[in-house]
XYZ file of C-alpha atoms in Angstrom:
689
model
C 135.360 187.396 -75.433
C 132.255 185.391 -74.478
C 132.815 181.656 -74.452
C 130.430 178.957 -75.721
C 130.504 175.161 -75.915
C 132.103 175.464 -79.356
C 134.862 177.855 -78.289
C 138.214 176.388 -79.413
C 140.515 175.633 -76.492
C 143.311 177.305 -78.455
C 141.617 180.668 -77.861
C 141.813 180.370 -74.083
C 144.811 182.419 -72.902
C 145.782 180.165 -70.009
C 146.597 177.305 -72.413
C 150.108 177.595 -73.841
C 151.161 176.153 -77.228
C 152.685 172.974 -75.774
C 149.413 172.157 -74.017
C 147.367 173.102 -77.104
C 149.357 170.528 -79.065
C 148.894 167.915 -76.339
C 145.135 168.577 -76.153
C 144.879 168.152 -79.908
C 146.615 164.775 -79.544
C 143.848 163.795 -77.099
C 141.285 165.049 -79.678
C 140.199 167.840 -77.318
C 139.433 170.896 -79.451
C 136.507 172.712 -77.814
C 135.066 173.324 -74.349
C 132.375 170.725 -75.123
C 135.074 168.131 -75.923
C 136.568 168.827 -72.508
C 133.234 168.219 -70.748
C 132.979 164.828 -72.450
C 136.562 163.810 -71.593
C 135.755 161.400 -68.797
C 137.985 160.154 -65.959
C 139.117 156.535 -66.056
C 139.244 156.150 -62.273
C 138.895 158.043 -58.993
C 140.779 158.436 -55.720
C 138.858 158.964 -52.520
C 140.596 161.823 -50.712
C 137.411 162.912 -48.943
C 138.282 161.588 -45.466
C 140.310 164.195 -43.544
C 142.117 162.895 -40.470
C 144.109 164.461 -37.648
C 147.914 164.346 -37.756
C 147.841 162.303 -34.549
C 145.929 159.552 -36.443
C 148.327 159.062 -39.349
C 150.115 155.725 -39.724
C 153.126 154.708 -41.833
C 152.670 152.669 -45.027
C 149.442 154.273 -46.192
C 148.161 157.548 -47.626
C 146.308 160.269 -45.747
C 144.540 163.588 -46.222
C 145.221 166.142 -43.506
C 144.135 169.738 -42.917
C 146.831 171.965 -41.480
C 149.125 174.967 -41.718
C 152.755 175.204 -42.779
C 154.884 176.179 -39.758
C 158.059 176.626 -41.801
C 159.751 175.489 -45.051
C 163.363 175.523 -46.161
C 165.263 174.476 -49.286
C 168.486 172.504 -49.341
C 170.451 170.546 -51.926
C 171.156 166.831 -51.565
C 174.987 166.472 -51.507
C 175.081 163.277 -53.590
C 172.341 163.462 -56.249
C 172.221 167.293 -56.323
C 168.450 167.152 -55.860
C 166.632 170.246 -54.560
C 164.813 169.274 -51.344
C 162.067 171.385 -49.780
C 161.164 170.307 -46.247
C 159.341 171.651 -43.237
C 156.500 171.043 -40.778
C 152.712 170.845 -41.147
C 150.692 171.358 -37.950
C 147.094 170.965 -36.828
C 145.462 171.011 -33.383
C 146.645 167.420 -32.667
C 150.340 167.784 -33.506
C 152.729 168.215 -36.418
C 154.412 166.121 -39.125
C 157.429 166.572 -41.349
C 156.750 167.279 -45.035
C 159.161 166.915 -47.969
C 159.053 167.726 -51.713
C 161.738 167.134 -54.344
C 162.845 169.584 -57.048
C 160.113 172.104 -56.239
C 162.058 174.952 -54.574
C 159.375 177.505 -55.520
C 157.109 175.983 -52.841
C 159.080 177.821 -50.135
C 157.451 181.054 -51.280
C 154.097 179.538 -52.264
C 152.589 178.729 -48.854
C 151.277 181.544 -46.665
C 151.478 181.440 -42.886
C 148.292 181.052 -40.805
C 146.479 179.703 -43.886
C 144.765 176.319 -43.888
C 145.780 173.885 -46.640
C 144.694 170.356 -47.511
C 147.551 167.896 -48.057
C 147.342 164.341 -49.402
C 150.299 162.000 -49.713
C 152.127 158.875 -48.635
C 153.061 158.509 -44.952
C 156.464 156.942 -44.313
C 159.390 157.040 -41.909
C 162.123 159.603 -42.480
C 165.456 157.805 -41.993
C 163.614 155.280 -39.813
C 163.007 157.794 -36.999
C 160.139 160.209 -37.544
C 157.038 160.135 -39.739
C 156.858 162.332 -42.811
C 154.395 162.988 -45.619
C 156.242 162.706 -48.941
C 155.500 164.863 -52.021
C 151.863 165.495 -51.066
C 149.324 167.149 -53.347
C 148.042 170.380 -51.823
C 145.597 173.271 -52.156
C 144.161 176.068 -50.053
C 141.325 174.699 -47.964
C 137.855 175.664 -49.087
C 134.509 173.922 -49.031
C 134.735 172.751 -52.654
C 138.348 171.825 -53.260
C 139.330 170.159 -56.518
C 142.578 168.295 -55.741
C 142.100 167.072 -52.165
C 139.389 166.625 -49.542
C 136.999 164.949 -51.987
C 136.667 162.124 -54.533
C 139.083 163.280 -57.226
C 139.038 162.241 -60.904
C 142.067 160.673 -62.602
C 142.061 161.210 -66.386
C 143.918 159.627 -69.321
C 147.111 161.685 -69.491
C 149.762 162.576 -72.039
C 152.901 164.705 -72.092
C 152.149 168.201 -70.687
C 148.614 167.174 -69.667
C 148.269 165.805 -66.126
C 145.132 164.972 -64.161
C 145.899 167.874 -61.820
C 146.040 170.286 -64.773
C 142.810 168.859 -66.226
C 141.010 169.195 -62.877
C 142.209 172.775 -62.603
C 140.993 173.525 -66.111
C 137.731 171.536 -66.219
C 136.417 172.841 -62.879
C 135.704 176.460 -63.984
C 134.286 175.246 -67.306
C 131.684 173.014 -65.675
C 129.347 176.015 -65.839
C 128.844 175.075 -69.492
C 127.169 171.735 -68.626
C 123.864 173.640 -68.460
C 124.263 174.621 -72.111
C 124.676 171.042 -73.417
C 121.488 170.002 -75.209
C 119.902 166.972 -73.554
C 118.824 164.755 -76.463
C 117.356 161.904 -74.391
C 113.518 162.160 -74.348
C 112.153 163.211 -70.938
C 109.761 160.255 -70.671
C 112.643 157.787 -71.098
C 114.649 159.604 -68.417
C 111.683 159.370 -66.069
C 110.881 155.725 -66.864
C 114.493 154.629 -66.391
C 115.045 156.812 -63.300
C 117.975 158.653 -64.908
C 119.412 161.914 -63.622
C 119.532 164.996 -65.926
C 122.468 165.136 -68.315
C 123.919 168.359 -66.867
C 124.008 166.792 -63.397
C 125.594 163.597 -64.779
C 128.338 165.622 -66.493
C 129.085 167.530 -63.296
C 129.112 164.421 -61.108
C 131.251 162.355 -63.490
C 134.033 164.921 -63.129
C 133.600 165.953 -59.501
C 131.269 163.532 -57.693
C 129.882 164.515 -54.296
C 129.825 160.836 -53.292
C 130.025 157.373 -54.856
C 126.240 157.048 -55.186
C 126.117 160.201 -57.325
C 129.053 158.868 -59.347
C 127.137 155.633 -59.979
C 124.066 157.583 -61.151
C 126.235 159.743 -63.432
C 127.856 156.680 -65.032
C 124.456 155.061 -65.488
C 123.033 158.114 -67.276
C 126.022 158.727 -69.566
C 126.348 155.027 -70.425
C 122.646 154.950 -71.299
C 123.152 157.971 -73.586
C 126.020 156.304 -75.457
C 124.227 153.015 -76.034
C 120.923 154.754 -76.834
C 122.443 156.892 -79.573
C 124.126 153.878 -81.186
C 120.874 151.908 -81.046
C 118.763 154.742 -82.492
C 121.291 155.066 -85.296
C 121.275 151.319 -86.012
C 117.489 150.944 -85.824
C 116.954 154.048 -88.005
C 119.252 152.506 -90.613
C 117.175 149.329 -90.473
C 113.873 151.205 -90.900
C 115.262 153.207 -93.843
C 116.592 150.034 -95.514
C 113.298 148.200 -95.138
C 111.379 150.961 -96.918
C 112.927 149.662 -100.153
C 111.313 146.953 -102.279
C 113.112 143.676 -103.036
C 112.557 140.660 -105.294
C 110.401 137.976 -103.653
C 112.333 134.722 -104.060
C 110.097 131.751 -103.416
C 111.588 128.721 -101.639
C 111.936 125.623 -103.830
C 112.136 122.727 -101.372
C 112.993 120.048 -103.936
C 115.810 122.085 -105.532
C 117.530 122.821 -102.220
C 117.029 119.285 -100.883
C 118.581 117.794 -104.024
C 121.553 120.216 -103.855
C 122.230 119.534 -100.157
C 122.134 115.767 -100.769
C 124.683 116.154 -103.600
C 127.264 117.738 -101.305
C 130.230 115.549 -100.283
C 129.567 116.372 -96.622
C 126.605 116.641 -94.264
C 125.400 120.080 -93.172
C 125.597 120.838 -89.461
C 122.380 121.715 -87.610
C 123.414 125.362 -87.331
C 124.077 125.497 -91.100
C 120.572 124.144 -91.727
C 119.008 126.684 -89.352
C 120.972 129.615 -90.829
C 120.100 128.569 -94.404
C 116.419 128.331 -93.471
C 116.460 131.820 -91.843
C 118.024 133.298 -94.987
C 115.642 131.483 -97.356
C 112.674 132.780 -95.349
C 114.030 136.348 -95.608
C 114.401 135.992 -99.375
C 110.670 135.277 -99.690
C 109.808 138.717 -98.286
C 109.223 141.834 -100.341
C 111.392 143.962 -98.059
C 115.151 143.526 -98.526
C 117.046 141.251 -96.164
C 119.961 142.708 -94.198
C 121.398 139.749 -92.290
C 124.776 138.954 -90.743
C 125.950 135.345 -90.915
C 128.670 134.771 -88.355
C 130.663 131.705 -87.494
C 134.158 130.583 -86.634
C 136.789 130.176 -89.337
C 135.940 126.961 -91.187
C 132.370 126.650 -89.845
C 130.930 126.501 -93.382
C 129.487 129.952 -94.122
C 130.214 129.725 -97.866
C 127.947 126.733 -98.463
C 125.074 128.475 -96.641
C 125.549 131.501 -98.910
C 125.722 129.194 -101.956
C 122.351 127.627 -101.053
C 120.716 131.075 -101.013
C 122.474 132.064 -104.263
C 121.279 128.871 -105.968
C 117.690 129.534 -104.890
C 117.920 133.097 -106.251
C 119.444 132.077 -109.607
C 116.960 129.223 -110.141
C 114.173 131.808 -110.460
C 116.007 133.751 -113.161
C 117.609 136.420 -110.950
C 121.271 137.383 -110.586
C 123.452 137.062 -107.472
C 126.765 138.719 -106.565
C 129.471 137.733 -104.083
C 131.855 140.466 -102.889
C 135.145 139.749 -101.113
C 137.565 142.298 -99.586
C 140.630 141.208 -101.622
C 141.371 139.715 -105.038
C 142.940 136.639 -103.446
C 139.786 135.892 -101.440
C 137.543 136.649 -104.429
C 139.500 134.124 -106.516
C 139.325 131.567 -103.705
C 135.539 131.960 -103.434
C 135.293 131.707 -107.234
C 137.102 128.357 -107.209
C 135.141 126.994 -104.227
C 131.681 128.039 -105.401
C 132.291 127.004 -109.021
C 133.198 123.525 -107.767
C 130.198 123.469 -105.411
C 127.714 124.438 -108.164
C 129.350 122.505 -111.021
C 126.288 120.283 -111.567
C 123.926 123.255 -111.813
C 123.345 125.056 -115.105
C 124.771 128.335 -113.852
C 127.025 130.904 -115.526
C 129.606 132.102 -112.987
C 132.011 135.015 -113.593
C 134.970 136.497 -111.729
C 135.450 140.267 -111.805
C 138.413 141.869 -110.035
C 140.975 144.519 -110.943
C 143.350 142.017 -112.535
C 141.281 138.870 -113.202
C 138.162 138.618 -115.398
C 136.799 135.147 -116.155
C 133.682 133.219 -117.125
C 133.697 129.501 -116.328
C 137.486 129.673 -115.750
C 138.120 131.268 -119.183
C 139.571 134.777 -119.541
C 137.336 137.429 -121.072
C 137.592 141.184 -121.724
C 136.091 143.380 -119.014
C 133.900 145.295 -121.482
C 132.507 141.993 -122.778
C 131.760 140.740 -119.259
C 130.031 144.016 -118.315
C 127.775 143.677 -121.381
C 126.844 140.118 -120.429
C 126.072 141.143 -116.825
C 123.817 143.962 -118.077
C 121.920 141.571 -120.384
C 121.457 139.064 -117.548
C 123.591 136.374 -119.203
C 125.724 135.932 -116.070
C 123.950 134.335 -113.088
C 126.555 134.682 -110.341
C 129.283 137.332 -110.305
C 132.100 136.955 -107.783
C 134.587 139.753 -107.215
C 135.799 142.675 -105.147
C 134.162 146.100 -104.704
C 134.551 146.492 -108.461
C 131.120 144.807 -108.608
C 129.445 148.025 -107.467
C 131.367 150.342 -109.795
C 129.187 152.731 -111.775
C 130.010 150.967 -115.080
C 128.695 147.618 -113.847
C 124.917 147.380 -114.408
C 122.781 144.349 -113.626
C 119.597 143.228 -115.279
C 117.983 141.869 -112.116
C 120.412 141.550 -109.209
C 118.359 140.075 -106.384
C 120.941 138.847 -103.848
C 124.330 140.185 -102.678
C 126.766 138.377 -100.365
C 129.475 140.482 -98.719
C 132.364 138.635 -97.061
C 134.051 140.173 -93.978
C 132.544 143.588 -94.659
C 129.554 143.402 -92.310
C 129.682 147.132 -91.768
C 128.693 147.557 -95.421
C 128.358 151.333 -95.347
C 125.581 153.789 -96.067
C 127.163 154.830 -99.372
C 127.598 151.235 -100.536
C 124.009 150.402 -99.623
C 122.883 153.457 -101.571
C 124.742 152.067 -104.600
C 122.790 148.793 -104.216
C 119.547 150.773 -104.336
C 120.563 152.140 -107.769
C 122.101 148.948 -109.118
C 118.982 147.594 -110.905
C 117.145 149.431 -113.644
C 113.782 148.562 -112.077
C 114.893 150.144 -108.755
C 114.344 146.976 -106.743
C 116.952 146.471 -104.041
C 118.848 143.183 -103.710
C 118.730 141.202 -100.472
C 121.987 141.639 -98.518
C 123.839 138.908 -96.629
C 127.050 139.868 -94.791
C 129.421 137.198 -93.488
C 132.086 137.329 -90.800
C 134.431 134.815 -89.207
C 134.761 136.996 -86.093
C 132.768 135.479 -83.219
C 130.687 138.366 -81.883
C 129.506 138.289 -78.252
C 125.750 138.703 -77.867
C 126.038 142.041 -76.061
C 128.236 143.406 -78.828
C 125.858 142.181 -81.519
C 122.824 143.719 -79.788
C 124.573 147.062 -79.455
C 126.552 147.551 -82.634
C 124.617 145.426 -85.123
C 121.085 146.494 -84.240
C 120.349 147.141 -87.921
C 121.192 143.547 -88.868
C 119.363 140.298 -88.303
C 121.724 137.650 -87.026
C 122.365 134.018 -87.977
C 125.070 132.134 -86.101
C 127.009 128.976 -86.984
C 127.993 127.434 -83.660
C 129.262 124.038 -84.887
C 132.259 122.928 -86.910
C 131.881 120.367 -89.728
C 132.327 116.748 -88.652
C 135.729 115.195 -89.190
C 137.680 118.436 -88.694
C 140.777 117.705 -86.625
C 141.320 119.725 -83.471
C 144.230 122.169 -83.850
C 146.989 121.220 -81.414
C 147.746 124.424 -79.480
C 150.872 124.785 -77.336
C 152.455 127.557 -75.287
C 156.170 127.563 -76.110
C 158.405 128.524 -73.191
C 161.649 130.435 -73.954
C 163.746 127.321 -73.211
C 161.709 125.244 -75.712
C 162.151 127.516 -78.742
C 164.812 125.333 -80.368
C 162.593 122.232 -80.153
C 159.683 124.130 -81.713
C 161.890 125.479 -84.523
C 163.151 121.945 -85.265
C 159.571 120.605 -85.396
C 158.543 123.400 -87.778
C 161.542 122.701 -90.014
C 160.618 119.002 -90.170
C 157.017 119.848 -91.114
C 158.147 122.143 -93.924
C 160.537 119.483 -95.230
C 157.517 117.157 -95.330
C 155.664 119.602 -97.622
C 153.795 121.756 -95.086
C 153.676 125.568 -94.932
C 153.876 128.049 -92.059
C 152.432 131.414 -91.012
C 154.508 133.432 -88.523
C 152.563 136.347 -87.017
C 154.137 139.213 -85.072
C 152.194 141.731 -82.981
C 151.357 145.247 -84.001
C 152.847 146.950 -80.961
C 152.115 150.675 -81.222
C 149.747 150.930 -84.146
C 150.625 151.001 -87.787
C 153.971 152.584 -88.480
C 157.707 152.109 -88.485
C 157.777 150.071 -85.292
C 155.326 147.545 -86.745
C 157.508 147.028 -89.834
C 160.667 146.886 -87.747
C 159.182 144.116 -85.596
C 158.250 141.992 -88.598
C 161.517 142.702 -90.395
C 163.531 141.740 -87.307
C 161.686 138.411 -87.073
C 162.044 137.851 -90.832
C 165.826 138.454 -90.703
C 166.232 136.215 -87.651
C 164.329 133.291 -89.188
C 165.922 133.683 -92.621
C 169.527 134.247 -91.517
C 169.757 132.297 -88.247
C 167.016 129.668 -87.919
C 165.684 128.377 -91.277
C 168.607 128.936 -93.641
C 167.349 126.525 -96.312
C 163.676 127.573 -96.385
C 161.969 130.020 -98.759
C 160.714 132.842 -96.527
C 158.664 135.954 -97.412
C 157.639 139.028 -95.435
C 154.303 140.880 -95.413
C 153.133 143.963 -93.523
C 150.563 146.722 -93.836
C 152.895 149.144 -95.595
C 153.326 146.927 -98.667
C 151.266 147.783 -101.729
C 148.128 145.746 -102.286
C 149.608 144.194 -105.446
C 152.777 143.161 -103.585
C 150.796 141.449 -100.821
C 148.579 139.629 -103.300
C 151.594 138.453 -105.300
C 153.178 137.024 -102.123
C 149.937 135.200 -101.261
C 149.705 133.842 -104.808
C 153.252 132.466 -104.514
C 152.405 131.008 -101.106
C 149.326 129.285 -102.549
C 151.495 127.967 -105.398
C 153.963 126.548 -102.807
C 156.790 128.791 -104.046
C 157.120 130.057 -100.442
C 157.472 127.854 -97.339
C 156.960 130.416 -94.608
C 155.390 133.890 -94.422
C 156.246 136.376 -91.666
C 153.463 138.953 -91.306
C 151.561 141.213 -88.955
C 148.074 140.250 -87.837
C 146.573 143.124 -89.839
C 147.544 141.497 -93.123
C 144.838 139.384 -94.752
C 145.607 135.736 -94.060
C 142.059 134.509 -94.485
C 142.806 132.585 -97.633
C 142.513 128.821 -97.492
C 145.995 127.321 -97.937
C 145.563 123.517 -97.845
C 149.205 122.808 -96.920
C 149.442 125.539 -94.247
C 149.484 123.507 -91.053
C 151.443 125.676 -88.589
C 150.541 129.044 -87.091
C 153.462 130.415 -85.066
C 152.594 133.533 -83.033
C 155.319 135.695 -81.500
C 154.571 137.693 -78.289
C 151.210 135.940 -78.038
C 150.382 137.856 -74.839
C 149.944 141.011 -76.935
C 146.939 139.573 -78.792
C 143.355 139.175 -77.645
C 141.940 135.682 -77.197
C 139.489 136.135 -80.059
C 142.300 137.260 -82.347
C 144.497 134.300 -81.381
C 141.569 131.971 -82.007
C 141.029 133.564 -85.422
C 144.674 133.094 -86.366
C 144.633 129.496 -85.128
C 141.692 128.766 -87.419
C 143.738 129.610 -90.513
C 145.675 126.342 -90.454
C 144.814 122.639 -90.528
C 141.846 123.191 -92.837
C 142.107 119.840 -94.640
C 143.117 116.294 -93.647
C 146.512 117.346 -92.299
C 146.966 117.972 -88.559
C 147.189 121.682 -87.690
C 149.387 123.250 -85.000
C 149.319 126.631 -83.258
C 152.440 127.631 -81.305
C 152.104 130.546 -78.878
C 155.544 132.035 -78.180
C 155.765 134.266 -75.089
C 158.521 135.574 -72.840
C 156.012 136.916 -70.323
C 156.088 135.422 -66.841
C 152.831 137.171 -65.849
C 150.239 134.985 -64.130
C 147.466 136.861 -65.934
C 149.104 136.127 -69.302
C 149.309 132.444 -68.425
C 145.619 132.335 -67.423
C 144.570 134.004 -70.677
C 146.653 131.732 -72.898
C 145.550 128.652 -70.943
C 141.946 129.585 -71.814
C 142.891 129.201 -75.481
C 144.406 125.787 -74.831
C 141.242 124.499 -73.205
C 138.588 126.018 -75.474
C 137.808 125.665 -79.166
C 134.646 127.766 -78.907
C 135.256 131.159 -80.481
C 132.156 132.675 -78.873
C 133.238 131.703 -75.354
C 136.691 133.153 -76.013
C 135.185 136.310 -77.519
C 133.080 136.877 -74.385
C 136.195 136.439 -72.250
C 138.134 138.810 -74.493
C 135.426 141.450 -74.271
C 135.452 141.174 -70.491
C 139.270 141.401 -70.240
C 140.122 143.886 -72.965
C 136.990 145.912 -73.769
C 135.459 146.566 -77.204
C 138.041 149.056 -78.490
C 140.935 146.599 -78.217
C 138.665 143.651 -78.922
C 137.938 144.502 -82.532
C 139.224 147.973 -83.180
C 136.362 150.351 -83.801
C 137.268 150.747 -87.470
C 135.825 147.309 -88.065
C 132.294 148.355 -87.122
C 132.683 152.007 -88.142
C 131.441 153.444 -84.853
C 133.211 155.691 -82.344
C 134.776 154.335 -79.166
C 132.595 153.857 -76.119
C 133.788 156.308 -73.478
C 131.872 155.040 -70.492
C 129.408 152.272 -71.367
C 130.373 148.639 -70.869
C 129.364 145.963 -73.338
C 129.335 143.438 -70.519
C 126.384 145.258 -68.915
C 123.731 143.142 -70.591
C 120.908 144.423 -68.334
C 121.528 148.035 -69.420
C 121.814 147.043 -73.090
C 118.417 145.300 -72.875
C 116.834 148.415 -71.322
C 118.292 150.646 -74.029
C 117.148 148.314 -76.819
C 113.612 148.178 -75.405
C 113.367 151.979 -75.141
C 114.778 152.465 -78.650
C 112.262 150.091 -80.198
C 109.328 151.746 -78.365
C 110.423 155.200 -79.496
C 110.941 154.318 -83.167
C 107.699 152.326 -83.387
C 105.699 155.429 -82.450
C 107.897 158.088 -84.107
C 110.300 156.549 -86.677
C 111.297 159.948 -88.081
C 111.764 161.498 -84.596
C 109.473 164.426 -85.465
C 108.574 164.958 -81.794
C 112.217 164.945 -80.721
C 114.134 167.623 -82.661
C 117.146 167.582 -80.316
C 117.529 163.828 -80.721
C 117.158 164.190 -84.493
C 119.860 166.882 -84.527
C 122.179 164.755 -82.370
C 121.583 161.732 -84.630
C 122.498 163.822 -87.695
C 125.825 164.781 -86.084
C 126.407 161.165 -85.084
C 125.836 159.962 -88.666
C 128.431 162.449 -89.930
C 130.862 161.237 -87.281
C 130.314 157.615 -88.248
C 130.499 158.168 -92.024
C 130.681 154.432 -92.607
C 132.996 153.280 -95.349
């Protein structure tokens, strides 16, 4: 059988069923997958020393021959011990392995082997090399005598096995299509892809390893940027309604507000209003900390749109949030002559009065509703708009290709509405440049004046009782509490068990007289929304939930955020959770419970105590935890970065510059068929929701 890059690993005879299963778990299905399974670190075993030079307490690589080996059984633990002598021209050293009796017959006499292992004293008398790795000496060894790769491992798949298996398949690196245009490779002084793939697995030296990382990181970031910029170009080919700025209208509305806009709100509003005046559709992301005032900025743009006779829509990810936005925006625009409707699965209203869904759909189609607030039901096929010119999407900034396509078809005249996405997740600049290249960015960096600082405290194990007593007093005074438990090993039984254990403890041992509810990701959507409704109605005092459950609703009397095992969360996530309480006049509190004595944990949590800036914390989080843990790639809809670092701002700038140059001259990539083919595969992989 002749093998190719696409040959399934299951067809290779040397791989047994247990390893096939393990490889599948690592998402390794073909030879090509194996070539792109990169090491996480390396050990330098390239320096070979004489036996006479070895010293106790360290590790060493030696070249020698086995003089003899014998097996014996330890009398106490019944462990099989294989021990003997390794010799070179400078002397000899004792060697020992445990539970590997087959080694006695493995080594051949008068044959040179490389050994690498820990040097220590045997019973305090003589030096020995303990459980060394080994292989027959040859110029290009794969386990010793060189810089060796260490891979992410799983049961039945070790780094040694992967090295053994990847080495003979490196011949296929020459068959991988290099999609990066040659002129970019030359301009950026990048090595060829086949060489980078070889050197990333088995580097000749650390300089070559650096060049391999540089090339493969560039490839990753380049592909993401080409994808993002291509999406932007395709979106901007559409035509949108030109919404002219009415200075007097907006000035009058802003002056009528019961608060003063922050400078960053003014700047963001102005950027959005300028976009609305253009004939090409806006695709902008408005980001800002929880409570920074994104909704009023969106309302300003919606008001401007509606004043010219067009329709606007506001989409939220859940019914609870849609209803909250409906209440807030209706109150905000109460002095304007605007018809506002709510459309969700279970609630259909116009001006706070219930109406049949069929009746509301008719009114939307005739243009009798100015602003429609709801969930994704707004882009259902049955819902037709007369002239929808502006869409706001809350916490869904990765509004997918399919959803955007539905916006293109939403108006009868085929004009596309301007799109504003909003997020409360502070996004570091490097992350925004890389993953949101198709979006223009507006940032709210200030909090409204008069907002009280949330009092944040780390609660030591010995202070739990005091914290519980304080929480109980607050609830008795009419306040409400969120208790958040970590998602330890992904969504599943363990997650529920953790939350249920905390729920039972608080209900049956700590707060016996409080009304407590439980929420987790396995509950049905209707169940979760019913619990949140009861919480908003003050029928529940305390909710125990996982962090994955939507707690973004504004609960005026929720003043305490209690976080169990706080060390398991990222700084940005902790900051997000903290921002959910103390949203009105009442003082807010965030209690970080941890049993960890780690110095690193303390440093991380201390950063939260001393900073209220979500962007600073997000940068720190990105640096400490990386992008995968930072957000979870599902949020942006893109695959994990395997080798690129989002803290490498210099490389990101280079990639962005090259991407823009390329797409300015050849937006359809007609001159680069391999890149176009690779981009097509990437789009299928992304398949944004």
